[in-house]
Short mmCIF file of the C-alpha atoms (twelve columns), coordinates in Angstrom:
data_MODEL
# 
_entry.id   MODEL 
# 
loop_
_atom_site.group_PDB 
_atom_site.id 
_atom_site.type_symbol 
_atom_site.label_atom_id 
_atom_site.label_alt_id 
_atom_site.label_comp_id 
_atom_site.label_asym_id 
_atom_site.label_seq_id 
_atom_site.Cartn_x 
_atom_site.Cartn_y 
_atom_site.Cartn_z 
_atom_site.pdbx_PDB_model_num 
ATOM 1   C CA . UNK A 1   -10.171 -13.285 6.120   1 
ATOM 2   C CA . UNK A 2   -13.163 -10.999 6.584   1 
ATOM 3   C CA . UNK A 3   -14.981 -9.442  3.630   1 
ATOM 4   C CA . UNK A 4   -16.698 -6.104  4.147   1 
ATOM 5   C CA . UNK A 5   -18.920 -5.351  1.173   1 
ATOM 6   C CA . UNK A 6   -19.800 -1.679  0.708   1 
ATOM 7   C CA . UNK A 7   -21.913 0.017   -1.934  1 
ATOM 8   C CA . UNK A 8   -19.367 2.265   -3.581  1 
ATOM 9   C CA . UNK A 9   -15.891 3.788   -3.497  1 
ATOM 10  C CA . UNK A 10  -16.905 6.558   -1.086  1 
ATOM 11  C CA . UNK A 11  -18.112 4.020   1.476   1 
ATOM 12  C CA . UNK A 12  -14.972 1.948   0.935   1 
ATOM 13  C CA . UNK A 13  -12.752 4.956   1.666   1 
ATOM 14  C CA . UNK A 14  -14.717 5.891   4.786   1 
ATOM 15  C CA . UNK A 15  -14.755 2.348   6.186   1 
ATOM 16  C CA . UNK A 16  -11.010 1.965   5.663   1 
ATOM 17  C CA . UNK A 17  -10.429 5.415   7.134   1 
ATOM 18  C CA . UNK A 18  -12.262 4.461   10.319  1 
ATOM 19  C CA . UNK A 19  -10.084 1.352   10.659  1 
ATOM 20  C CA . UNK A 20  -6.978  3.529   10.405  1 
ATOM 21  C CA . UNK A 21  -8.312  6.075   12.902  1 
ATOM 22  C CA . UNK A 22  -9.068  3.297   15.382  1 
ATOM 23  C CA . UNK A 23  -5.382  2.307   15.365  1 
ATOM 24  C CA . UNK A 24  -4.097  5.869   15.461  1 
ATOM 25  C CA . UNK A 25  -6.388  6.881   18.325  1 
ATOM 26  C CA . UNK A 26  -5.871  3.789   20.494  1 
ATOM 27  C CA . UNK A 27  -2.237  2.753   20.063  1 
ATOM 28  C CA . UNK A 28  0.555   4.607   21.837  1 
ATOM 29  C CA . UNK A 29  2.967   4.387   18.882  1 
ATOM 30  C CA . UNK A 30  1.032   3.181   15.838  1 
ATOM 31  C CA . UNK A 31  2.991   2.011   12.799  1 
ATOM 32  C CA . UNK A 32  1.059   2.241   9.544   1 
ATOM 33  C CA . UNK A 33  1.933   0.590   6.239   1 
ATOM 34  C CA . UNK A 34  0.776   2.733   3.329   1 
ATOM 35  C CA . UNK A 35  0.090   2.146   -0.348  1 
ATOM 36  C CA . UNK A 36  -0.074  4.351   -3.434  1 
ATOM 37  C CA . UNK A 37  -2.145  4.265   -6.610  1 
ATOM 38  C CA . UNK A 38  -5.693  5.451   -7.204  1 
ATOM 39  C CA . UNK A 39  -7.492  3.119   -4.760  1 
ATOM 40  C CA . UNK A 40  -6.221  4.628   -1.447  1 
ATOM 41  C CA . UNK A 41  -6.742  8.248   -2.506  1 
ATOM 42  C CA . UNK A 42  -10.230 8.410   -1.020  1 
ATOM 43  C CA . UNK A 43  -8.945  6.932   2.226   1 
ATOM 44  C CA . UNK A 44  -6.238  9.576   2.420   1 
ATOM 45  C CA . UNK A 45  -8.723  12.351  1.756   1 
ATOM 46  C CA . UNK A 46  -10.902 10.984  4.558   1 
ATOM 47  C CA . UNK A 47  -7.923  11.094  6.952   1 
ATOM 48  C CA . UNK A 48  -7.127  14.657  5.877   1 
ATOM 49  C CA . UNK A 49  -10.715 15.719  6.538   1 
ATOM 50  C CA . UNK A 50  -10.711 14.084  9.980   1 
ATOM 51  C CA . UNK A 51  -7.441  15.832  10.830  1 
ATOM 52  C CA . UNK A 52  -8.768  19.216  9.724   1 
ATOM 53  C CA . UNK A 53  -11.834 18.663  11.909  1 
ATOM 54  C CA . UNK A 54  -9.554  18.049  14.898  1 
ATOM 55  C CA . UNK A 55  -10.585 14.418  15.330  1 
ATOM 56  C CA . UNK A 56  -7.121  12.903  15.055  1 
ATOM 57  C CA . UNK A 57  -3.442  13.697  15.526  1 
ATOM 58  C CA . UNK A 58  -0.674  12.007  13.571  1 
ATOM 59  C CA . UNK A 59  2.227   13.376  15.627  1 
ATOM 60  C CA . UNK A 60  2.856   9.971   17.239  1 
ATOM 61  C CA . UNK A 61  2.458   7.921   14.049  1 
ATOM 62  C CA . UNK A 62  5.227   6.221   12.050  1 
ATOM 63  C CA . UNK A 63  4.553   5.182   8.452   1 
ATOM 64  C CA . UNK A 64  6.256   2.843   5.995   1 
ATOM 65  C CA . UNK A 65  5.315   2.785   2.349   1 
ATOM 66  C CA . UNK A 66  5.203   -0.433  0.402   1 
ATOM 67  C CA . UNK A 67  7.389   0.628   -2.483  1 
ATOM 68  C CA . UNK A 68  9.070   3.208   -4.674  1 
ATOM 69  C CA . UNK A 69  10.203  3.328   -8.281  1 
ATOM 70  C CA . UNK A 70  13.906  2.954   -9.009  1 
ATOM 71  C CA . UNK A 71  15.487  5.946   -10.733 1 
ATOM 72  C CA . UNK A 72  12.986  8.726   -10.012 1 
ATOM 73  C CA . UNK A 73  14.009  11.735  -7.934  1 
ATOM 74  C CA . UNK A 74  11.967  12.259  -4.757  1 
ATOM 75  C CA . UNK A 75  10.439  15.447  -6.167  1 
ATOM 76  C CA . UNK A 76  9.505   13.829  -9.493  1 
ATOM 77  C CA . UNK A 77  5.728   14.108  -9.825  1 
ATOM 78  C CA . UNK A 78  5.526   10.368  -10.539 1 
ATOM 79  C CA . UNK A 79  7.582   9.258   -7.542  1 
ATOM 80  C CA . UNK A 80  5.709   7.748   -4.641  1 
ATOM 81  C CA . UNK A 81  7.495   10.149  -2.303  1 
ATOM 82  C CA . UNK A 82  5.836   13.022  -4.190  1 
ATOM 83  C CA . UNK A 83  2.492   11.211  -4.245  1 
ATOM 84  C CA . UNK A 84  2.486   10.613  -0.485  1 
ATOM 85  C CA . UNK A 85  3.445   14.195  0.278   1 
ATOM 86  C CA . UNK A 86  0.743   15.627  -1.990  1 
ATOM 87  C CA . UNK A 87  -2.016  13.156  -1.169  1 
ATOM 88  C CA . UNK A 88  -1.470  12.886  2.588   1 
ATOM 89  C CA . UNK A 89  1.644   13.879  4.509   1 
ATOM 90  C CA . UNK A 90  1.716   17.644  4.011   1 
ATOM 91  C CA . UNK A 91  -1.932  17.914  5.038   1 
ATOM 92  C CA . UNK A 92  -1.977  16.002  8.365   1 
ATOM 93  C CA . UNK A 93  0.835   17.452  10.489  1 
ATOM 94  C CA . UNK A 94  2.856   14.243  10.639  1 
ATOM 95  C CA . UNK A 95  6.590   14.810  11.291  1 
ATOM 96  C CA . UNK A 96  8.308   13.956  8.009   1 
ATOM 97  C CA . UNK A 97  11.137  12.160  9.829   1 
ATOM 98  C CA . UNK A 98  8.501   9.619   10.905  1 
ATOM 99  C CA . UNK A 99  7.484   8.793   7.319   1 
ATOM 100 C CA . UNK A 100 9.562   6.236   5.442   1 
ATOM 101 C CA . UNK A 101 9.701   5.209   1.810   1 
ATOM 102 C CA . UNK A 102 12.380  3.070   0.163   1 
ATOM 103 C CA . UNK A 103 15.027  5.192   -1.584  1 
ATOM 104 C CA . UNK A 104 14.894  4.266   -5.243  1 
ATOM 105 C CA . UNK A 105 17.960  6.408   -5.896  1 
ATOM 106 C CA . UNK A 106 20.225  4.792   -3.317  1 
ATOM 107 C CA . UNK A 107 23.752  4.090   -4.561  1 
ATOM 108 C CA . UNK A 108 23.459  0.506   -3.326  1 
ATOM 109 C CA . UNK A 109 19.857  -0.617  -3.769  1 
ATOM 110 C CA . UNK A 110 20.363  -3.972  -2.061  1 
ATOM 111 C CA . UNK A 111 21.818  -2.238  0.978   1 
ATOM 112 C CA . UNK A 112 18.843  0.159   0.961   1 
ATOM 113 C CA . UNK A 113 16.480  -2.837  0.905   1 
ATOM 114 C CA . UNK A 114 18.232  -4.340  3.926   1 
ATOM 115 C CA . UNK A 115 18.193  -1.019  5.766   1 
ATOM 116 C CA . UNK A 116 14.485  -0.556  5.064   1 
ATOM 117 C CA . UNK A 117 13.758  -4.010  6.395   1 
ATOM 118 C CA . UNK A 118 15.705  -3.196  9.553   1 
ATOM 119 C CA . UNK A 119 13.818  0.080   10.068  1 
ATOM 120 C CA . UNK A 120 10.503  -1.764  9.981   1 
ATOM 121 C CA . UNK A 121 11.754  -4.292  12.527  1 
ATOM 122 C CA . UNK A 122 13.103  -1.548  14.806  1 
ATOM 123 C CA . UNK A 123 9.682   0.103   14.729  1 
ATOM 124 C CA . UNK A 124 8.143   -3.139  15.991  1 
ATOM 125 C CA . UNK A 125 6.645   -4.191  12.646  1 
ATOM 126 C CA . UNK A 126 3.523   -2.729  11.071  1 
ATOM 127 C CA . UNK A 127 0.292   -2.526  13.063  1 
ATOM 128 C CA . UNK A 128 -1.983  -1.896  10.087  1 
ATOM 129 C CA . UNK A 129 -0.969  -2.390  6.452   1 
ATOM 130 C CA . UNK A 130 -3.062  -0.896  3.647   1 
ATOM 131 C CA . UNK A 131 -2.920  -2.853  0.395   1 
ATOM 132 C CA . UNK A 132 -4.321  -2.436  -3.079  1 
ATOM 133 C CA . UNK A 133 -4.756  -5.335  -5.479  1 
ATOM 134 C CA . UNK A 134 -3.058  -5.616  -8.854  1 
ATOM 135 C CA . UNK A 135 -4.872  -7.220  -11.763 1 
ATOM 136 C CA . UNK A 136 -2.202  -9.945  -11.825 1 
ATOM 137 C CA . UNK A 137 -2.422  -10.359 -8.059  1 
ATOM 138 C CA . UNK A 138 0.584   -8.258  -7.172  1 
ATOM 139 C CA . UNK A 139 0.698   -6.731  -3.697  1 
ATOM 140 C CA . UNK A 140 3.202   -3.956  -3.329  1 
ATOM 141 C CA . UNK A 141 5.332   -4.555  -6.404  1 
ATOM 142 C CA . UNK A 142 5.613   -8.275  -5.729  1 
ATOM 143 C CA . UNK A 143 4.882   -9.657  -9.178  1 
ATOM 144 C CA . UNK A 144 3.700   -13.218 -10.002 1 
ATOM 145 C CA . UNK A 145 6.421   -15.723 -9.199  1 
ATOM 146 C CA . UNK A 146 7.763   -13.790 -6.200  1 
ATOM 147 C CA . UNK A 147 8.607   -16.229 -3.383  1 
ATOM 148 C CA . UNK A 148 6.356   -15.974 -0.354  1 
ATOM 149 C CA . UNK A 149 9.556   -15.813 1.737   1 
ATOM 150 C CA . UNK A 150 10.725  -12.582 0.044   1 
ATOM 151 C CA . UNK A 151 11.859  -9.607  2.104   1 
ATOM 152 C CA . UNK A 152 12.306  -6.019  0.880   1 
ATOM 153 C CA . UNK A 153 13.957  -6.317  -2.523  1 
ATOM 154 C CA . UNK A 154 14.463  -4.915  -6.026  1 
ATOM 155 C CA . UNK A 155 11.944  -6.065  -8.644  1 
ATOM 156 C CA . UNK A 156 11.667  -6.036  -12.413 1 
ATOM 157 C CA . UNK A 157 8.169   -4.727  -13.086 1 
ATOM 158 C CA . UNK A 158 5.788   -6.909  -15.044 1 
ATOM 159 C CA . UNK A 159 4.705   -5.405  -18.361 1 
ATOM 160 C CA . UNK A 160 1.044   -5.469  -17.264 1 
ATOM 161 C CA . UNK A 161 1.973   -3.450  -14.170 1 
ATOM 162 C CA . UNK A 162 3.851   -0.895  -16.261 1 
ATOM 163 C CA . UNK A 163 0.880   -0.630  -18.621 1 
ATOM 164 C CA . UNK A 164 -1.506  -0.128  -15.686 1 
ATOM 165 C CA . UNK A 165 0.685   2.675   -14.305 1 
ATOM 166 C CA . UNK A 166 1.346   4.300   -17.689 1 
ATOM 167 C CA . UNK A 167 -1.710  6.539   -17.243 1 
ATOM 168 C CA . UNK A 168 0.284   8.542   -14.707 1 
ATOM 169 C CA . UNK A 169 3.149   9.153   -17.164 1 
ATOM 170 C CA . UNK A 170 3.429   10.881  -20.536 1 
ATOM 171 C CA . UNK A 171 4.090   7.524   -22.179 1 
ATOM 172 C CA . UNK A 172 4.800   3.886   -21.337 1 
ATOM 173 C CA . UNK A 173 8.457   4.533   -22.152 1 
ATOM 174 C CA . UNK A 174 8.736   6.796   -19.098 1 
ATOM 175 C CA . UNK A 175 7.414   4.189   -16.653 1 
ATOM 176 C CA . UNK A 176 10.384  2.800   -14.697 1 
ATOM 177 C CA . UNK A 177 11.157  -0.852  -15.260 1 
ATOM 178 C CA . UNK A 178 12.287  -1.485  -11.679 1 
ATOM 179 C CA . UNK A 179 11.066  -0.752  -8.188  1 
ATOM 180 C CA . UNK A 180 12.064  -1.446  -4.609  1 
ATOM 181 C CA . UNK A 181 9.302   -3.066  -2.583  1 
ATOM 182 C CA . UNK A 182 8.519   -4.670  0.735   1 
ATOM 183 C CA . UNK A 183 8.620   -8.421  0.287   1 
ATOM 184 C CA . UNK A 184 5.662   -10.725 0.757   1 
ATOM 185 C CA . UNK A 185 6.948   -12.092 4.047   1 
ATOM 186 C CA . UNK A 186 7.503   -8.531  5.266   1 
ATOM 187 C CA . UNK A 187 3.901   -7.658  4.412   1 
ATOM 188 C CA . UNK A 188 2.620   -10.839 6.052   1 
ATOM 189 C CA . UNK A 189 4.334   -9.892  9.322   1 
ATOM 190 C CA . UNK A 190 1.960   -6.914  9.616   1 
ATOM 191 C CA . UNK A 191 -0.364  -7.393  12.572  1 
ATOM 192 C CA . UNK A 192 -3.437  -6.468  10.534  1 
ATOM 193 C CA . UNK A 193 -3.928  -6.067  6.778   1 
ATOM 194 C CA . UNK A 194 -6.652  -4.075  5.047   1 
ATOM 195 C CA . UNK A 195 -7.052  -4.889  1.349   1 
ATOM 196 C CA . UNK A 196 -8.939  -2.268  -0.664  1 
ATOM 197 C CA . UNK A 197 -10.630 -3.435  -3.873  1 
ATOM 198 C CA . UNK A 198 -12.770 -1.172  -6.035  1 
ATOM 199 C CA . UNK A 199 -14.373 -1.478  -9.445  1 
ATOM 200 C CA . UNK A 200 -15.575 -4.184  -11.796 1 
ATOM 201 C CA . UNK A 201 -12.112 -4.443  -13.326 1 
ATOM 202 C CA . UNK A 202 -10.830 -5.982  -10.091 1 
ATOM 203 C CA . UNK A 203 -13.669 -8.518  -9.730  1 
ATOM 204 C CA . UNK A 204 -11.750 -11.465 -11.176 1 
ATOM 205 C CA . UNK A 205 -8.668  -10.678 -9.075  1 
ATOM 206 C CA . UNK A 206 -10.761 -10.427 -5.892  1 
ATOM 207 C CA . UNK A 207 -12.440 -13.742 -6.689  1 
ATOM 208 C CA . UNK A 208 -9.005  -15.369 -6.954  1 
ATOM 209 C CA . UNK A 209 -7.841  -13.820 -3.674  1 
ATOM 210 C CA . UNK A 210 -10.762 -15.320 -1.790  1 
ATOM 211 C CA . UNK A 211 -11.522 -18.532 -3.664  1 
ATOM 212 C CA . UNK A 212 -8.409  -19.363 -5.668  1 
ATOM 213 C CA . UNK A 213 -5.566  -21.641 -4.702  1 
ATOM 214 C CA . UNK A 214 -2.658  -20.181 -2.755  1 
ATOM 215 C CA . UNK A 215 0.059   -19.820 -5.357  1 
ATOM 216 C CA . UNK A 216 3.040   -17.559 -5.883  1 
ATOM 217 C CA . UNK A 217 1.720   -17.092 -9.441  1 
ATOM 218 C CA . UNK A 218 -1.002  -14.958 -7.825  1 
ATOM 219 C CA . UNK A 219 0.815   -13.290 -4.917  1 
ATOM 220 C CA . UNK A 220 -2.244  -11.844 -3.145  1 
ATOM 221 C CA . UNK A 221 -3.548  -15.383 -2.596  1 
ATOM 222 C CA . UNK A 222 -1.128  -15.666 0.335   1 
ATOM 223 C CA . UNK A 223 -3.439  -13.355 2.273   1 
ATOM 224 C CA . UNK A 224 -5.632  -16.405 2.882   1 
ATOM 225 C CA . UNK A 225 -2.919  -17.506 5.338   1 
ATOM 226 C CA . UNK A 226 -2.849  -14.275 7.359   1 
ATOM 227 C CA . UNK A 227 -4.755  -14.358 10.676  1 
ATOM 228 C CA . UNK A 228 -6.165  -10.835 10.477  1 
ATOM 229 C CA . UNK A 229 -7.106  -9.611  6.996   1 
ATOM 230 C CA . UNK A 230 -10.062 -7.336  6.288   1 
ATOM 231 C CA . UNK A 231 -11.053 -6.958  2.637   1 
ATOM 232 C CA . UNK A 232 -13.064 -3.818  1.957   1 
ATOM 233 C CA . UNK A 233 -14.628 -4.088  -1.485  1 
ATOM 234 C CA . UNK A 234 -17.411 -2.260  -3.321  1 
ATOM 235 C CA . UNK A 235 -20.332 -3.939  -5.075  1 
ATOM 236 C CA . UNK A 236 -18.684 -3.758  -8.494  1 
ATOM 237 C CA . UNK A 237 -15.583 -5.567  -7.268  1 
ATOM 238 C CA . UNK A 238 -17.734 -8.241  -5.603  1 
ATOM 239 C CA . UNK A 239 -19.795 -9.147  -8.674  1 
ATOM 240 C CA . UNK A 240 -18.148 -12.585 -9.092  1 
ATOM 241 C CA . UNK A 241 -18.410 -13.587 -5.440  1 
# 
């Protein structure tokens, strides 16, 4: 586990962006694992800018997102499908049939979870997985108590997670109570993981990731066991280290 401490969010986004570009520009068929939320937005803007400057092509890239809400249409402004299209995909020339998100509206959600797992395996697993860090230690939507052996599955969202995401909705009542997410073991099979942590509010969680015991009650702690994790964190997030 390597910690890269940067001054601010802008530097965090640029550093992470350069790690992504290194994979995209050197691998023949790079497979990226992508995250949503506010933390990766700067990273995605960096990638868009590099694309517009002609410094990278995404035509050969395959992407898999960590998760999607259950019950939202793909064009719902709060769906992660919509988020990814608006924040990244439609701006970088990537073929949309090479971008995958779990289908939260599948008739059989368990079958969709199995199919998603199989797609990742067929792609050769993920070369570089971007992660954010939940206040309760969730990675993807793997809430506290999720077994480390979990594969892609349906989850009941923790109330703290719903509260944290309520800012994107009109009210807490509109935040879905379920999601479909890559499992912890699926994430851990990624060849490299980049964990992005920004802001003083995440300082305690980051401290637990690095110095806490490995426990399923704080899912991100499992990253201590991965052979190739880079944590990119700004000064505010590092204040307890």
